[in-house]
PDB file of C-alpha atoms in Angstrom:
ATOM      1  CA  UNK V   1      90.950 104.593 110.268  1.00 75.00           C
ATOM      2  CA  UNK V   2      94.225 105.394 108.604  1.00 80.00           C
ATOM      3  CA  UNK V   3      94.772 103.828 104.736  1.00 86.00           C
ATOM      4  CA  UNK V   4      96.735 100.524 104.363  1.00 91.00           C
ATOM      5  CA  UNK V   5      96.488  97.391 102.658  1.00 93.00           C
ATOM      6  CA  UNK V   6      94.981  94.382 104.334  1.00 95.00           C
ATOM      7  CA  UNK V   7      95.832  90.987 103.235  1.00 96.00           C
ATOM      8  CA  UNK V   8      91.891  89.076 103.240  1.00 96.00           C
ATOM      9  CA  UNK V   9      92.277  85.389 102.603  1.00 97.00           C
ATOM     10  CA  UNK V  10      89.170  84.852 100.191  1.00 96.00           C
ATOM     11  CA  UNK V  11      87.129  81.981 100.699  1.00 95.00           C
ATOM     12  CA  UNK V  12      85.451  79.201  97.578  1.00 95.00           C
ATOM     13  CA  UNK V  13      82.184  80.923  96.645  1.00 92.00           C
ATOM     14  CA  UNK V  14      82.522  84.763  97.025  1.00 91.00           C
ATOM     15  CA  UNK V  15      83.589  86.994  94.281  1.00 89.00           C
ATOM     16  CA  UNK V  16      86.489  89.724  94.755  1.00 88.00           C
ATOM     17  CA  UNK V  17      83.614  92.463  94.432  1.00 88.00           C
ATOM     18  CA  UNK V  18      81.891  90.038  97.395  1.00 92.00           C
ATOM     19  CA  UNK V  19      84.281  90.893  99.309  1.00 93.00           C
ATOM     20  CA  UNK V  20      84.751  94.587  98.676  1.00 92.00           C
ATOM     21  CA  UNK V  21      81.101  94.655  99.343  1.00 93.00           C
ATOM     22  CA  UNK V  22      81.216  92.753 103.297  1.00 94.00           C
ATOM     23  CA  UNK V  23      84.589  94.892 103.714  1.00 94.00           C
ATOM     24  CA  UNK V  24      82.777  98.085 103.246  1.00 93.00           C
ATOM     25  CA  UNK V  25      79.744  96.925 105.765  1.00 93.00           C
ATOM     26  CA  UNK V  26      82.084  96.172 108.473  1.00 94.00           C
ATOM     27  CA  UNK V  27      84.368  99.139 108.201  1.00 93.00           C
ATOM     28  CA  UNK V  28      82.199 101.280 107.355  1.00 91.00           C
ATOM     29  CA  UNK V  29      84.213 102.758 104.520  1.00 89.00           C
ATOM     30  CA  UNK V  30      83.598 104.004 101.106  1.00 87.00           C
ATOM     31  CA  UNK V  31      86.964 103.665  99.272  1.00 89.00           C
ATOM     32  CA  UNK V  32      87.976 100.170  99.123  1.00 91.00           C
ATOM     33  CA  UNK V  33      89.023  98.596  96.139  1.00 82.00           C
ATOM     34  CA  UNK V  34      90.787  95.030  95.818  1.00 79.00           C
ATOM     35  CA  UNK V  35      93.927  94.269  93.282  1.00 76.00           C
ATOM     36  CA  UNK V  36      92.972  91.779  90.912  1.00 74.00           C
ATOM     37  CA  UNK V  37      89.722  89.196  90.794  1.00 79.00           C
ATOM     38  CA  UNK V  38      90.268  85.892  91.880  1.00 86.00           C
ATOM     39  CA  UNK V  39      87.403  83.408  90.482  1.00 86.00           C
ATOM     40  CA  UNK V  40      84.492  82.913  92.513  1.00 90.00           C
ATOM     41  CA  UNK V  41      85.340  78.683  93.082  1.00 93.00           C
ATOM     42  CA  UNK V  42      89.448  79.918  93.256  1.00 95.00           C
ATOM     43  CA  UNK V  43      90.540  80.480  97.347  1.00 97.00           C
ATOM     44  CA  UNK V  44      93.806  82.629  98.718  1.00 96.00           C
ATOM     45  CA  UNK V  45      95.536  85.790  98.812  1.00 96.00           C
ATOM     46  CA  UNK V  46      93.554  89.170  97.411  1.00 95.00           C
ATOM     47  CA  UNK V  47      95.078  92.360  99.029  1.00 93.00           C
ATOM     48  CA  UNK V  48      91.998  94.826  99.242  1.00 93.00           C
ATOM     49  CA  UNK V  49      93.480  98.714  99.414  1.00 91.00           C
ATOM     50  CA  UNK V  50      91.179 100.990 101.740  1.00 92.00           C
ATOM     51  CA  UNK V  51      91.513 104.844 102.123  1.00 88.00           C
ATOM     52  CA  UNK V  52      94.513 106.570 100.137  1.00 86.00           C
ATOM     53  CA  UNK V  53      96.169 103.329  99.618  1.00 86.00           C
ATOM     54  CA  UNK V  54      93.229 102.433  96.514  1.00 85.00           C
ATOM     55  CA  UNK V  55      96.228 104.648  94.629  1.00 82.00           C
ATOM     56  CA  UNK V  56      98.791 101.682  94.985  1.00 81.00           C
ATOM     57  CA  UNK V  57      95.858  98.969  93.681  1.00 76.00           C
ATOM     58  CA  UNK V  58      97.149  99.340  90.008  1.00 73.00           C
ATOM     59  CA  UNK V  59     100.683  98.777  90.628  1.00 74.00           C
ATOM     60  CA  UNK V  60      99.759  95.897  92.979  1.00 73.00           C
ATOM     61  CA  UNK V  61      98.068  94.551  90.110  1.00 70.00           C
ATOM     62  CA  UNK V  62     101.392  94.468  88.367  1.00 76.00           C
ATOM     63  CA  UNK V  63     103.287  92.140  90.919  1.00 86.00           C
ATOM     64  CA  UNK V  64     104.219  88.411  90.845  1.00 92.00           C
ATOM     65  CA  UNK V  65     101.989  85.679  92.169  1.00 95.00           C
ATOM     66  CA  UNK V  66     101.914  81.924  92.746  1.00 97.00           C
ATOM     67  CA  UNK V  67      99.396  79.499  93.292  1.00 98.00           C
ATOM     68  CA  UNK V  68      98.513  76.237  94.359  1.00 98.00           C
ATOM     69  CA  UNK V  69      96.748  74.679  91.263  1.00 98.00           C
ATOM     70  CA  UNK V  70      95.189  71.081  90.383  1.00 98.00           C
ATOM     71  CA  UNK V  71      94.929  70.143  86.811  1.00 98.00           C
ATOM     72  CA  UNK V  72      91.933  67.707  85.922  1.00 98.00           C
ATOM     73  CA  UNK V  73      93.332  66.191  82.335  1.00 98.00           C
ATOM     74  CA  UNK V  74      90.346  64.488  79.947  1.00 98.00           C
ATOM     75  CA  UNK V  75      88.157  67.536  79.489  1.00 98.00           C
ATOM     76  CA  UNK V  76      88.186  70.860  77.828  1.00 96.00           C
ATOM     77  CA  UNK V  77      85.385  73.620  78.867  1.00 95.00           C
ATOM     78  CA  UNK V  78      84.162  77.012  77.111  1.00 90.00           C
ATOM     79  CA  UNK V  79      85.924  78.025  81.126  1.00 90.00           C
ATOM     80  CA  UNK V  80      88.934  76.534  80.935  1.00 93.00           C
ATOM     81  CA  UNK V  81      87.748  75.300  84.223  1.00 95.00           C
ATOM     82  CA  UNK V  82      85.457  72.190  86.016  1.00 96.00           C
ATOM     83  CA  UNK V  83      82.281  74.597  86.595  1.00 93.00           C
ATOM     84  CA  UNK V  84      81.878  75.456  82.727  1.00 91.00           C
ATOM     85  CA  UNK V  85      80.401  73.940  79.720  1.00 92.00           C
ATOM     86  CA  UNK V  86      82.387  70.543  78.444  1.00 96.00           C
ATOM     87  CA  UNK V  87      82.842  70.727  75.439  1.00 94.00           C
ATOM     88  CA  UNK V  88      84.844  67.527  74.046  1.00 97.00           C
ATOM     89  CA  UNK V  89      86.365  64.417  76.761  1.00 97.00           C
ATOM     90  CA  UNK V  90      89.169  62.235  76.110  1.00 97.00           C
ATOM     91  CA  UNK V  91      90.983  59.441  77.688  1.00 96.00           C
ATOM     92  CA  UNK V  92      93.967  59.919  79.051  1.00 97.00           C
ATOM     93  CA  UNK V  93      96.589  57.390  78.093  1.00 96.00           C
ATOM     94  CA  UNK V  94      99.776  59.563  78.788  1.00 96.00           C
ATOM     95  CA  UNK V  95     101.885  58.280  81.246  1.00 97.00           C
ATOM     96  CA  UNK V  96     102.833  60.740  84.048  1.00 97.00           C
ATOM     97  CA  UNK V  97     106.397  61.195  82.597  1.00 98.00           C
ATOM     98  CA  UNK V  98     105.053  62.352  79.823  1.00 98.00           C
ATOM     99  CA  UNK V  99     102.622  64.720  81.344  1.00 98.00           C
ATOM    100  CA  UNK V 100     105.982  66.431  83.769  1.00 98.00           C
ATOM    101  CA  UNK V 101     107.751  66.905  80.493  1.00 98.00           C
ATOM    102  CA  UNK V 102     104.996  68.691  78.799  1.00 98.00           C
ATOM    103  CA  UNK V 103     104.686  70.658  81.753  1.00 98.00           C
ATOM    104  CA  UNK V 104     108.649  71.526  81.766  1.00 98.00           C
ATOM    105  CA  UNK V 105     107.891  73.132  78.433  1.00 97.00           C
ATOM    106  CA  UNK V 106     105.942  75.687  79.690  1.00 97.00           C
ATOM    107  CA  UNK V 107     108.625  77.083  81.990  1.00 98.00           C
ATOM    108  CA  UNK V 108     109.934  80.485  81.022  1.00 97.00           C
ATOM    109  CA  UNK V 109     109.265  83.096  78.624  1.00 97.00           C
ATOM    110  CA  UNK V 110     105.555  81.667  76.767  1.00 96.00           C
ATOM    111  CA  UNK V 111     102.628  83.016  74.744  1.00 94.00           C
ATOM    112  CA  UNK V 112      99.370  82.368  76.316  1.00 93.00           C
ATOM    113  CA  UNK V 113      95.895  83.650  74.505  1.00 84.00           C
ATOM    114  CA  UNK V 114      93.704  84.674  77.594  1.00 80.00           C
ATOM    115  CA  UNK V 115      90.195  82.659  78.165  1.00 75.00           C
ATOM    116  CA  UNK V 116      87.142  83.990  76.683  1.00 64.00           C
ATOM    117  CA  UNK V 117      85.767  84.337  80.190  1.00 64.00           C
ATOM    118  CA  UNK V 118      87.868  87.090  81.792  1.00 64.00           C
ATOM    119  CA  UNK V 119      87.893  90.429  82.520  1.00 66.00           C
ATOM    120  CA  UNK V 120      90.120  91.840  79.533  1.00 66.00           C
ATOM    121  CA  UNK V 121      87.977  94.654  77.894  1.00 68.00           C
ATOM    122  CA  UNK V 122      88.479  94.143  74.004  1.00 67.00           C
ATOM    123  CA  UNK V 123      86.609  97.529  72.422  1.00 66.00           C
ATOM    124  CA  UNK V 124      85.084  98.377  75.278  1.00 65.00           C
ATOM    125  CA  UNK V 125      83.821  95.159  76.104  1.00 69.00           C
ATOM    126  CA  UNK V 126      84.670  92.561  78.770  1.00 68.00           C
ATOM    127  CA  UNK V 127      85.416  89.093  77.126  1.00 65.00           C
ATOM    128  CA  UNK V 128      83.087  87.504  79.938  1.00 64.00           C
ATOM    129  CA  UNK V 129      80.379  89.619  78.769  1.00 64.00           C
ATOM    130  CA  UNK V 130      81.058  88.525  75.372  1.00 58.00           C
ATOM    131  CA  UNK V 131      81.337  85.143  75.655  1.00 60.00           C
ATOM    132  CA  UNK V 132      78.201  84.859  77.875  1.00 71.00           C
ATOM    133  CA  UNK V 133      76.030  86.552  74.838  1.00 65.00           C
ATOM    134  CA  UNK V 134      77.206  83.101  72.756  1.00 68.00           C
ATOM    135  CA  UNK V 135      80.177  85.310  70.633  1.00 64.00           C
ATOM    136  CA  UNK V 136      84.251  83.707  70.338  1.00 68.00           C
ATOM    137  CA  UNK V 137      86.499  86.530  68.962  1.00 65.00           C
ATOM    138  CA  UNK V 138      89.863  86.144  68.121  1.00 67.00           C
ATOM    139  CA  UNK V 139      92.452  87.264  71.422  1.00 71.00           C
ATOM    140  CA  UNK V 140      95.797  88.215  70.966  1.00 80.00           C
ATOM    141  CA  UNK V 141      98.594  86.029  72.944  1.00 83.00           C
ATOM    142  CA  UNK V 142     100.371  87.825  75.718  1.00 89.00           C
ATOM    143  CA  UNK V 143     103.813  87.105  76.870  1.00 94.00           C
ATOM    144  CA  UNK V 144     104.229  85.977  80.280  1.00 95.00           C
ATOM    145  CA  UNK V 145     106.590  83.991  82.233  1.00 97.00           C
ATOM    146  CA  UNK V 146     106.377  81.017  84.406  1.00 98.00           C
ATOM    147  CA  UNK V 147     109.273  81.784  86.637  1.00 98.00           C
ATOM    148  CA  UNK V 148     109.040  78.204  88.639  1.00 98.00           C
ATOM    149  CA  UNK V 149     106.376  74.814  88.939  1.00 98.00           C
ATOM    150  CA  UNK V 150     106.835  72.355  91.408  1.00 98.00           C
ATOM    151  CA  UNK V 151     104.699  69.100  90.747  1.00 98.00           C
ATOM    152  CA  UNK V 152     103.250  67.566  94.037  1.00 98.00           C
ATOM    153  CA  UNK V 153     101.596  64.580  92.583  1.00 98.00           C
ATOM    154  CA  UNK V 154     100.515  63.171  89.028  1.00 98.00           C
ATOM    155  CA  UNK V 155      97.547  60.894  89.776  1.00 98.00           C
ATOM    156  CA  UNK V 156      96.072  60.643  86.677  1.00 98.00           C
ATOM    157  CA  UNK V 157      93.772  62.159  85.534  1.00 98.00           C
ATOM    158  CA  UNK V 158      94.743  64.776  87.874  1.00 98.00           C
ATOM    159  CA  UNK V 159      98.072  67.054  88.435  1.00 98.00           C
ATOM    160  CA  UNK V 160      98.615  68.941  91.768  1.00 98.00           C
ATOM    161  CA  UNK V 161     101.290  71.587  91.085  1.00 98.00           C
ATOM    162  CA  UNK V 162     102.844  75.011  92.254  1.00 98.00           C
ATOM    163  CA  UNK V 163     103.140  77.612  90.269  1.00 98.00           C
ATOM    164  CA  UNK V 164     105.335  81.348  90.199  1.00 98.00           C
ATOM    165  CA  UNK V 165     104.296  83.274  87.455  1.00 97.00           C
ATOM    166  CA  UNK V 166     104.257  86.730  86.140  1.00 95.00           C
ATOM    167  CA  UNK V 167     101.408  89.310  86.030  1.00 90.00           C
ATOM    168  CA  UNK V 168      98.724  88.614  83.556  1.00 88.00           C
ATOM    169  CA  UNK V 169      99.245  84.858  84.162  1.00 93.00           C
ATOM    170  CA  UNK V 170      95.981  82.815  83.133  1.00 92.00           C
ATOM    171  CA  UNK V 171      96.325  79.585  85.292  1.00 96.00           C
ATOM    172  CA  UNK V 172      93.184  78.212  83.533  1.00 94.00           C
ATOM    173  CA  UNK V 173      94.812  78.678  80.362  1.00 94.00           C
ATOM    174  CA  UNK V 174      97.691  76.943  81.022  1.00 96.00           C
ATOM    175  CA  UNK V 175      95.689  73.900  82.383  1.00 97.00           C
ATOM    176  CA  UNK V 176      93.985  73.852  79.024  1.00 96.00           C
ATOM    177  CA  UNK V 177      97.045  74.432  76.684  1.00 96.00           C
ATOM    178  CA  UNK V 178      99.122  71.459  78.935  1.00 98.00           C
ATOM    179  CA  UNK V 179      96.042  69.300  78.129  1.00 97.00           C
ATOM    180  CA  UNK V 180      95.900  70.406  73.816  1.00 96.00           C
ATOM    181  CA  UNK V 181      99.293  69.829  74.185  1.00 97.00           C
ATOM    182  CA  UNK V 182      99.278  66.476  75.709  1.00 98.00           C
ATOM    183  CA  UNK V 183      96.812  66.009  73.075  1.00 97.00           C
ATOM    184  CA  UNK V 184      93.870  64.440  75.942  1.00 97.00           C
ATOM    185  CA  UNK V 185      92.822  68.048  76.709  1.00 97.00           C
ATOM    186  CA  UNK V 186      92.855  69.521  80.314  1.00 97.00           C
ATOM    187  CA  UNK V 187      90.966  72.063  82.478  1.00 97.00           C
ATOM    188  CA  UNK V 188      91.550  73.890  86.179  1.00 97.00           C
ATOM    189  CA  UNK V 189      89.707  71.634  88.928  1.00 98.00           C
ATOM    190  CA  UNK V 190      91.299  73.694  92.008  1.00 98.00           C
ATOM    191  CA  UNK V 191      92.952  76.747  92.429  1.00 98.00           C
ATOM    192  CA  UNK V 192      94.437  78.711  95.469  1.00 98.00           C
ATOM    193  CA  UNK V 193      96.484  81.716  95.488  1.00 97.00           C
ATOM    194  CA  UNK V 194      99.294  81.798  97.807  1.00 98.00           C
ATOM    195  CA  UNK V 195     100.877  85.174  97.264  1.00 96.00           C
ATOM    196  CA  UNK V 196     100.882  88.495  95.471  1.00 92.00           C
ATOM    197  CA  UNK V 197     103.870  90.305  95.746  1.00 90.00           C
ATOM    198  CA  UNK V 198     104.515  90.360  99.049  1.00 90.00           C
ATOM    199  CA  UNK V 199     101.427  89.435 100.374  1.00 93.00           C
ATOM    200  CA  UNK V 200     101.842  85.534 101.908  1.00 96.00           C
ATOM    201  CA  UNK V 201      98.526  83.187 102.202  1.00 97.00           C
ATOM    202  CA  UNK V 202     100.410  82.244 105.968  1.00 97.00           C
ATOM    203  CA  UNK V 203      99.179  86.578 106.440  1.00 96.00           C
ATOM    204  CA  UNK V 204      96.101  86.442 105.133  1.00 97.00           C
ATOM    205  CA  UNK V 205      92.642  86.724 107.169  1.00 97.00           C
ATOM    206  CA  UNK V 206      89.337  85.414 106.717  1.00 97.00           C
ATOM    207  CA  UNK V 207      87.020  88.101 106.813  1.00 96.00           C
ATOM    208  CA  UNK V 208      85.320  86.649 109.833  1.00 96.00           C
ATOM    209  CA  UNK V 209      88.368  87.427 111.429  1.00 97.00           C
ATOM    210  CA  UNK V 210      88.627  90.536 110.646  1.00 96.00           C
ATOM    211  CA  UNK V 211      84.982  91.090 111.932  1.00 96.00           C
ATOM    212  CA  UNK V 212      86.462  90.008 115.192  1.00 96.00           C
ATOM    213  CA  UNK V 213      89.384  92.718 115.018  1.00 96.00           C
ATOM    214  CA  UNK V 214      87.037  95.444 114.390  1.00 95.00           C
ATOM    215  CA  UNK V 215      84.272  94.895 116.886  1.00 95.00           C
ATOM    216  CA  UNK V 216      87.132  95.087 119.449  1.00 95.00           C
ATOM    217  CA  UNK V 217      88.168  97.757 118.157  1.00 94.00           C
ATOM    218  CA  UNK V 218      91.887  96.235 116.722  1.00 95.00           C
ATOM    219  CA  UNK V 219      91.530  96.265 113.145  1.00 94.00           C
ATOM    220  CA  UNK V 220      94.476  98.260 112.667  1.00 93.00           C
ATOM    221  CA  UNK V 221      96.191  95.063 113.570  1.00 94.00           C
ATOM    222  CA  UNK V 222      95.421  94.031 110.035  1.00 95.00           C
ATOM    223  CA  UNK V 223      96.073  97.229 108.210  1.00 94.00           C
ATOM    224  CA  UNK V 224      99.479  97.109 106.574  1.00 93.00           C
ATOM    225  CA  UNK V 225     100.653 100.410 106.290  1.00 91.00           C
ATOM    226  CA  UNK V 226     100.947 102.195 102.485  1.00 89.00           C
ATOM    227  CA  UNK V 227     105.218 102.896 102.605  1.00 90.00           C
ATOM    228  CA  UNK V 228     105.696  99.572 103.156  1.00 89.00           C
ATOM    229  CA  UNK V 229     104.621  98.518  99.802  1.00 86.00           C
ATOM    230  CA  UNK V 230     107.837 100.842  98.643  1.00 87.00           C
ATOM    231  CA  UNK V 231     110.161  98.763 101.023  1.00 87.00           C
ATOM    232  CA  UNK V 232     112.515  98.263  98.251  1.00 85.00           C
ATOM    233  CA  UNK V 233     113.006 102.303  97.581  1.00 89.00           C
ATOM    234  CA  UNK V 234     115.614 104.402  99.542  1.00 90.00           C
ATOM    235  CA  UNK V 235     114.026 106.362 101.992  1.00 90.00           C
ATOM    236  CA  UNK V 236     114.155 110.286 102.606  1.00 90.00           C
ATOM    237  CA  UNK V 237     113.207 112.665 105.264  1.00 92.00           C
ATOM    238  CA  UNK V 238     112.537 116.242 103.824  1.00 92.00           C
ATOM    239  CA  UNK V 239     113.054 119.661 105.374  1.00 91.00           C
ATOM    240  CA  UNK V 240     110.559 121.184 107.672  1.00 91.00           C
ATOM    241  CA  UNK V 241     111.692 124.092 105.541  1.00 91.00           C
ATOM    242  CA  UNK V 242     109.827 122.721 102.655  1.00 90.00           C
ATOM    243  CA  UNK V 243     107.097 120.971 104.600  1.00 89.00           C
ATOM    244  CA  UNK V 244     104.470 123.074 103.188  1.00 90.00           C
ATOM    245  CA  UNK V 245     105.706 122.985  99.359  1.00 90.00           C
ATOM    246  CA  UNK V 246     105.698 119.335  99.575  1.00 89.00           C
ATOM    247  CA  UNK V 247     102.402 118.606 101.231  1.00 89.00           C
ATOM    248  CA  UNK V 248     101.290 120.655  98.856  1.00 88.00           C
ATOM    249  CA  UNK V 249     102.491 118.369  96.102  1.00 87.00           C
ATOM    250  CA  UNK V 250     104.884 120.844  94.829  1.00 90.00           C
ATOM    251  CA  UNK V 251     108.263 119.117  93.013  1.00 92.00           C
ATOM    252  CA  UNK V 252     111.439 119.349  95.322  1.00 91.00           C
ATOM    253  CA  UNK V 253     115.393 120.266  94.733  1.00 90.00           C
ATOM    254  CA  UNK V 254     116.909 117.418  95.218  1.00 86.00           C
ATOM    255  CA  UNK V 255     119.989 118.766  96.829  1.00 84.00           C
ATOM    256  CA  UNK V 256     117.786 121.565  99.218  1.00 83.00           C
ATOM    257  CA  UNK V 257     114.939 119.588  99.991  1.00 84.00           C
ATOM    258  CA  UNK V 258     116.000 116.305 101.781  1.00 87.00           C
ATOM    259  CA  UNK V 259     117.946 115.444 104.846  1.00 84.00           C
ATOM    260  CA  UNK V 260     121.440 114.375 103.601  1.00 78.00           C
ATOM    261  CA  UNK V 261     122.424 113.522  99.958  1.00 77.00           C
ATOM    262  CA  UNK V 262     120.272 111.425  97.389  1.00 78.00           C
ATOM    263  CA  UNK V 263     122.346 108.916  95.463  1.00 77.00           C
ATOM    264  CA  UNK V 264     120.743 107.087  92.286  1.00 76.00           C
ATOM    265  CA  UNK V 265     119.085 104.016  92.615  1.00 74.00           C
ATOM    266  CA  UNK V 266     118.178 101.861  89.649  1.00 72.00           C
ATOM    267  CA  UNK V 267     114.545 102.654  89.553  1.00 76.00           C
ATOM    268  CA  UNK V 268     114.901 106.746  90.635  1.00 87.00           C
ATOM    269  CA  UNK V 269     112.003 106.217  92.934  1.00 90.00           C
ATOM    270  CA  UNK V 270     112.340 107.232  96.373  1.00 91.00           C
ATOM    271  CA  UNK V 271     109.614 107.186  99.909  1.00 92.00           C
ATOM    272  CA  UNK V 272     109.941 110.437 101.229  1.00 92.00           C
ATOM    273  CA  UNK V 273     108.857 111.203 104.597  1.00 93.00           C
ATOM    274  CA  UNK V 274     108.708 114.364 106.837  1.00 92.00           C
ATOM    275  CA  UNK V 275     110.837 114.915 109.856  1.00 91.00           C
ATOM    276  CA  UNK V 276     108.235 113.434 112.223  1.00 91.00           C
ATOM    277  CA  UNK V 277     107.788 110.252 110.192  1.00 90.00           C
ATOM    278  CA  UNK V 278     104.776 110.760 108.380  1.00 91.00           C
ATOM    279  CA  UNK V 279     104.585 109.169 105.062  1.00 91.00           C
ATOM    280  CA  UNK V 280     104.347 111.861 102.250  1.00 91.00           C
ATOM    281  CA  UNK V 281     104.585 109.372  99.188  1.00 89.00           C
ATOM    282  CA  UNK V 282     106.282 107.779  96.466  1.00 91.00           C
ATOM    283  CA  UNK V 283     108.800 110.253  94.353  1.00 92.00           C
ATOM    284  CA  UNK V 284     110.688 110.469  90.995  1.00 91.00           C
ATOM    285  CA  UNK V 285     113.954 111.637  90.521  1.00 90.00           C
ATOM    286  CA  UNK V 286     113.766 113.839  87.549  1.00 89.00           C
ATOM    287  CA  UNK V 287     117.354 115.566  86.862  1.00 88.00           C
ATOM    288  CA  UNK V 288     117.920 117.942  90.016  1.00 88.00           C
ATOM    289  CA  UNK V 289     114.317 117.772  91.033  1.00 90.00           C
ATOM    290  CA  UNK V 290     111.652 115.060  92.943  1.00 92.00           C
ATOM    291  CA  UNK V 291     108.368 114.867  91.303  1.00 93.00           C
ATOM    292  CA  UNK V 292     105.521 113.119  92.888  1.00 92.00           C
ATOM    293  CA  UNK V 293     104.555 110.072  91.478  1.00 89.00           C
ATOM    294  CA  UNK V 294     102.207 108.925  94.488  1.00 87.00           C
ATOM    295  CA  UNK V 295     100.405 110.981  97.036  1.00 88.00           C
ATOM    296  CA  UNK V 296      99.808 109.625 100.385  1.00 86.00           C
ATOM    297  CA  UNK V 297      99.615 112.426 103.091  1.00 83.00           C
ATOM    298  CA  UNK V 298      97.088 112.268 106.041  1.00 72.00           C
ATOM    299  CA  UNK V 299      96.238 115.093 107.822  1.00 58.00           C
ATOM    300  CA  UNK V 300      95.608 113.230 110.752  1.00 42.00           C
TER     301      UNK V 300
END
């Protein structure tokens, strides 16, 4: 099976290692690893990486995403979210004009202060694991960006709303600092993510779907292929006459090595493939040389 990305549509209920776990049983793979948890009630997009391509799971990590999201207003939780512990309710007297401009002030550049319950390690420990043993420490705001929300309906107590964000984005936070803000309080009811990078929710599969694809014998249907994740970098063919040196993993001359000329691109990263189209990986251009920032060659 070659090494790609496949675009699962996770389901209300499993976790993200839930479904690294039923991928591995039906494709009978080892190296699987998905790029970034979704919660266990939260539905949508999760890109799992199999073979080679578990090298690209960091960087997809670092990509955009949006979700669908509905806001409950009226309670807070030790979650941030419906299936944790209340901890105070209020009654919400705002009127929905006042809730979208609240919500307009959290467009752009903000400081959030992650939940307790996530997966940020704070001296070696995971603030889930923390919080779970009964401890609160202190967490340091992060900036992130809410590039876009679209409000669907304000039916209070509850918000339906669409959200672009950037990496590190906490969508339960934001529920709860709308609601401190609106001074009622507020926590996540309903979440769905409907892309990650460039991964769509229209894409995604269900995994009993992709049970289907593999037991007749298409699952490479649903494999998106590693260089495609580099879409945006110039592409280069190199030599046969340094085949070997950069299989190899050797660094290149850029003026020997390639077919044609390299000119700069903003980010100096470039694919570069051999002469019969196989995918070597993802280079940087380092003064007159190409140094190999990701390794993907198959010896198939």
């Amino acid at each position: 099976m070659k090494s790609g990305i496949i675009n699962i549509y996770k389901e209300k209920g499993f976790t993200s290692f839930d479904v690294v776990a039923k991928l591995r049983g039906i494709l009978h793979i080892k190296k699987i690893g998905h790029t970034g948890t979704l919660d266990p009630q939260a539905s949508g997009v999760l890109p799992i990486c199999i073979g080679k391509a578990t090298k690209v799971s960091s960087m997809l990590l670092d990509t955009d995403k949006s979700y669908d999201v509905t806001m409950l207003l009226g309670r807070s939780t030790d979650t941030y979210d419906i299936w944790g512990k209340t901890i105070e309710e209020r009654e919400v007297s705002c009127t929905p004009q006042e809730v979208q401009d609240v919500i307009d002030t959290f467009v752009g550049e903000i400081e959030q202060v992650p939940p307790m319950y996530s997966a940020i390690k704070v001296n070696g420990k995971k603030l889930y694991e923390l919080a779970r043993a009964g401890k609160v420490i202190e967490r340091k705001s992060r900036r992130i960006t809410i590039y876009n929300e679209e409000t669907h309906s304000i039916k209070l107590p509850r918000v339906k709303m669409s959200i672009d964000c950037s990496k590190g984005t906490y969508i339960r936070s934001l529920c709860n600092d709308i609601g401190e803000k609106l001074g009622c309080l507020g926590c996540m009811e309903e979440l769905t993510r409907t892309r990650a990078g460039i991964f769509k929710i229209e894409d995604a599969l269900l995994l009993s779907e992709i049970e289907e694809l593999t037991r007749n014998d298409r699952i490479e249907e649903a494999i998106l292929p590693v260089d495609e994740i580099f879409s945006s970098y110039p592409k280069c063919n190199i030599l046969d006459s340094f085949e070997k040196m950069s299989i190899n993993g050797a660094k290149l001359p850029v003026e020997n090595a390639v077919e044609g000329k390299i000119n700069q691109n903003e980010s100096n990263f470039y694919r570069l493939y051999l002469m019969d189209g196989t995918f070597l990986g993802l280079y940087r251009r380092d003064g007159s040389m190409l140094v190999p920032e990701k390794m993907f060659y198959e010896d198939i």
